[in-house]
XYZ file of C-alpha atoms in Angstrom:
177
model
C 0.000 0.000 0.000
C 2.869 2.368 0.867
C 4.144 2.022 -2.571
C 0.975 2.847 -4.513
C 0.565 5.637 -2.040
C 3.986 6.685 -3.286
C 3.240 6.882 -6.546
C 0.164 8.077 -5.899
C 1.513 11.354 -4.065
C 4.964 11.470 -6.360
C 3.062 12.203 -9.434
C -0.058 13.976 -8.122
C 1.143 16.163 -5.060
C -0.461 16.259 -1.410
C -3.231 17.624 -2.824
C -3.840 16.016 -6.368
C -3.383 12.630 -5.181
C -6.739 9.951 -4.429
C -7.032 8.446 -1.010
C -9.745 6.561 -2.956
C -7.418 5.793 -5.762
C -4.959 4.778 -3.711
C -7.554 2.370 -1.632
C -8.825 0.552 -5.046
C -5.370 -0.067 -6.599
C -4.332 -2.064 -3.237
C -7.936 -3.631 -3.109
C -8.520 -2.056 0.520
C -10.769 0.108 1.791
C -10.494 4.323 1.547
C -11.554 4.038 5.664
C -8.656 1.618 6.018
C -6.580 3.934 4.539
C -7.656 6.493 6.896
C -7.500 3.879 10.139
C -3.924 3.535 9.498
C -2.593 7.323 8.742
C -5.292 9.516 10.545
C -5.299 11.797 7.115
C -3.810 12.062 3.852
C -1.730 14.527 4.904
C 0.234 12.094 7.244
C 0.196 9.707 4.863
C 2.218 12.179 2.620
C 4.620 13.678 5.560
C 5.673 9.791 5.907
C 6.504 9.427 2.687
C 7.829 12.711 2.240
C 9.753 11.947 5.285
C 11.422 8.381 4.176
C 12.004 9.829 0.531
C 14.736 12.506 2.095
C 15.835 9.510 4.720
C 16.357 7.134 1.712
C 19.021 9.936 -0.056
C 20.795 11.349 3.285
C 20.919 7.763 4.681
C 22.300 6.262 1.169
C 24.833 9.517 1.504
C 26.081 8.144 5.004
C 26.465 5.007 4.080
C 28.378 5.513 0.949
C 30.564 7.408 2.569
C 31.364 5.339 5.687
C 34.831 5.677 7.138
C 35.488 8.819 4.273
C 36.499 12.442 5.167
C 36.996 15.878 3.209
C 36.557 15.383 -0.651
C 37.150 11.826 -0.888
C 33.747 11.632 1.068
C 31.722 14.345 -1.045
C 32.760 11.886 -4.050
C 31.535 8.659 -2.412
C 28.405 10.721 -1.801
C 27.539 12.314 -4.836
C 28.232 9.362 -6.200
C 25.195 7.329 -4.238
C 23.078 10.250 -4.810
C 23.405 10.383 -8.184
C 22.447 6.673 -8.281
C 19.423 7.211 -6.361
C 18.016 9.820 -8.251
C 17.274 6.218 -10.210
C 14.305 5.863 -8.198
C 11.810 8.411 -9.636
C 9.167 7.961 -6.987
C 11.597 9.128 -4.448
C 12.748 11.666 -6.555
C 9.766 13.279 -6.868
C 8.466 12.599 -3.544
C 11.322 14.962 -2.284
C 10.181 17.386 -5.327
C 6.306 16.980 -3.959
C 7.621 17.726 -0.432
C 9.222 21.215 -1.305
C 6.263 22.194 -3.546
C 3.550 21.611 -0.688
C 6.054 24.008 1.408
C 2.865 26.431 1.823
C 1.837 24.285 3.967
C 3.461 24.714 8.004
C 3.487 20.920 8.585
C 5.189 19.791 5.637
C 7.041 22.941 5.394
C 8.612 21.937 9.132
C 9.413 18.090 8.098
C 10.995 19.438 4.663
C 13.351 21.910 7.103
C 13.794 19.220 9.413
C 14.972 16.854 6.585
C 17.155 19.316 4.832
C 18.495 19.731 8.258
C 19.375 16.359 8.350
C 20.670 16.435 4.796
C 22.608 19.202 5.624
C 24.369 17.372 8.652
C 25.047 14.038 7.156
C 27.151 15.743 4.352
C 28.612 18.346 7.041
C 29.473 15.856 9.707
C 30.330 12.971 7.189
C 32.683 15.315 4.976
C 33.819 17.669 7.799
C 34.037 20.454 5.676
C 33.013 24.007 6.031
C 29.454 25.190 5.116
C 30.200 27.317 1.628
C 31.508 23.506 0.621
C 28.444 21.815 2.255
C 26.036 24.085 0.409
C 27.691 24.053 -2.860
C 27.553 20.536 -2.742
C 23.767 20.346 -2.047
C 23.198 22.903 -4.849
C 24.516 20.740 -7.031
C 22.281 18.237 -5.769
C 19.232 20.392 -6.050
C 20.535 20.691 -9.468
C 20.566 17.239 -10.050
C 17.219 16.656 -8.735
C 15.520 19.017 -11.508
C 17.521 17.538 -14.368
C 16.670 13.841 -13.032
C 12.803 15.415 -13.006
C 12.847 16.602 -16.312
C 13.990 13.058 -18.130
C 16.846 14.979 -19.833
C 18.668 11.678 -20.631
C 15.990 11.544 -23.400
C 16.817 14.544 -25.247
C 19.679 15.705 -27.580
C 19.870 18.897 -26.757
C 23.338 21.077 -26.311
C 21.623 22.477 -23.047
C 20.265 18.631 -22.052
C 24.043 17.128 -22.626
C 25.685 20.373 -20.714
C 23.573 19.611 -17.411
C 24.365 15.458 -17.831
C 28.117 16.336 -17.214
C 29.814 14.551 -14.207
C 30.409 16.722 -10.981
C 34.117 15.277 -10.120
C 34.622 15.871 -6.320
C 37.992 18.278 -6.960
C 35.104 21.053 -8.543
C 34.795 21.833 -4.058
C 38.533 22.288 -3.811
C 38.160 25.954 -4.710
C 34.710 26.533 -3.161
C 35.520 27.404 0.664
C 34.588 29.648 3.510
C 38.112 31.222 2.656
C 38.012 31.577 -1.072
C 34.313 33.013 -0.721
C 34.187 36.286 1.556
C-alpha cells in the first residue's frame, strides 16, 4: 500500500493525489486507509519523510569511514544513483512544492536539516563547501525530473556532465568572503 501511495503522491502532489485511488489499486478500503494514517496529509509527511531519509541515509552510508573530498565523491556518487528511483525523486520534489503548507514545510526543514548534517558531519568540511555541494544536488534533482537523458539537446548534454569531487577544492569559507 505504501508504494501505490507513493506513486500516488509522487506524481499527483499532497493535494492532487486519491485516497480513494490509492484504496482501489491495493484492493482495501479508503476508511482503512484512513484507520492507518489519521489523514492524507500524514500519509504524505511519511513518505515525504522516508524519501529525504532514503538519499541522506544512502549519503552516510556511501561514505562510511570517508572524510573531506574523498567523502563528497563517495556521496555524490550514491546520490546520483538514487536519483534512479523516480518515486523518491519526486516525492522529495512533492515535499518542497507543498512548502505552503506549516506541517510539511517543518518536516521538509527538518529533513534538509538532516541532509545538511550528514554531508557536514560525514565530509567535515566548512558550510560554503556543504552548500555548494547540495546545490549541485538540487541541481541534479531538476535535471533527473525533467527526463533529460531523453533529449539531444546542447543544453540537455551540458547539465548530464559529471560533478568530479575536486570542482569543491576551490569553493571554501576562505576563497568566498
Amino acid at each position: 500500500m505504501l508504494g501505490i501511495a507513493a506513486d500516488e503522491f509522487a506524481n499527483h502532489g499532497l493535494h492532487g493525489a486519491s485516497i480513494e485511488a490509492i484504496a482501489h489499486e491495493a484492493g482495501i478500503t479508503q476508511p482503512y486507509v484512513f484507520r492507518m494514517f489519521g489523514t492524507k496529509k500524514a500519509l504524505f509527511l511519511e513518505l515525504v519523510g522516508a524519501a529525504f531519509d532514503r538519499f541522506s541515509d544512502g549519503m552516510s552510508q556511501a561514505a562510511k569511514g570517508a572524510r573531506g573530498l574523498s567523502a563528497l565523491a563517495l556521496m555524490g556518487a550514491q546520490y546520483y544513483e538514487l536519483l534512479a528511483d523516480r518515486t523518491t525523486l519526486l516525492l522529495q520534489l512533492q515535499g518542497f512544492a507543498a512548502c505552503g503548507d506549516s506541517e510539511v514545510r517543518d518536516l521538509v526543514r527538518a529533513r534538509m536539516s538532516r541532509m545538511w548534517d550528514t554531508v557536514a558531519d560525514t565530509a567535515g568540511l566548512d558550510p560554503v563547501t556543504v552548500k555548494s555541494f547540495l546545490a549541485f544536488g538540487m541541481l541534479l534533482n531538476n535535471v533527473a525530473a525533467l527526463d533529460v537523458d531523453e533529449l539531444d539537446e546542447p543544453w540537455a548534454k551540458g547539465v548530464r556532465t559529471r560533478i568530479q569531487a575536486g570542482l569543491f577544492e576551490h569553493i571554501t569559507t576562505d576563497t568566498n568572503r
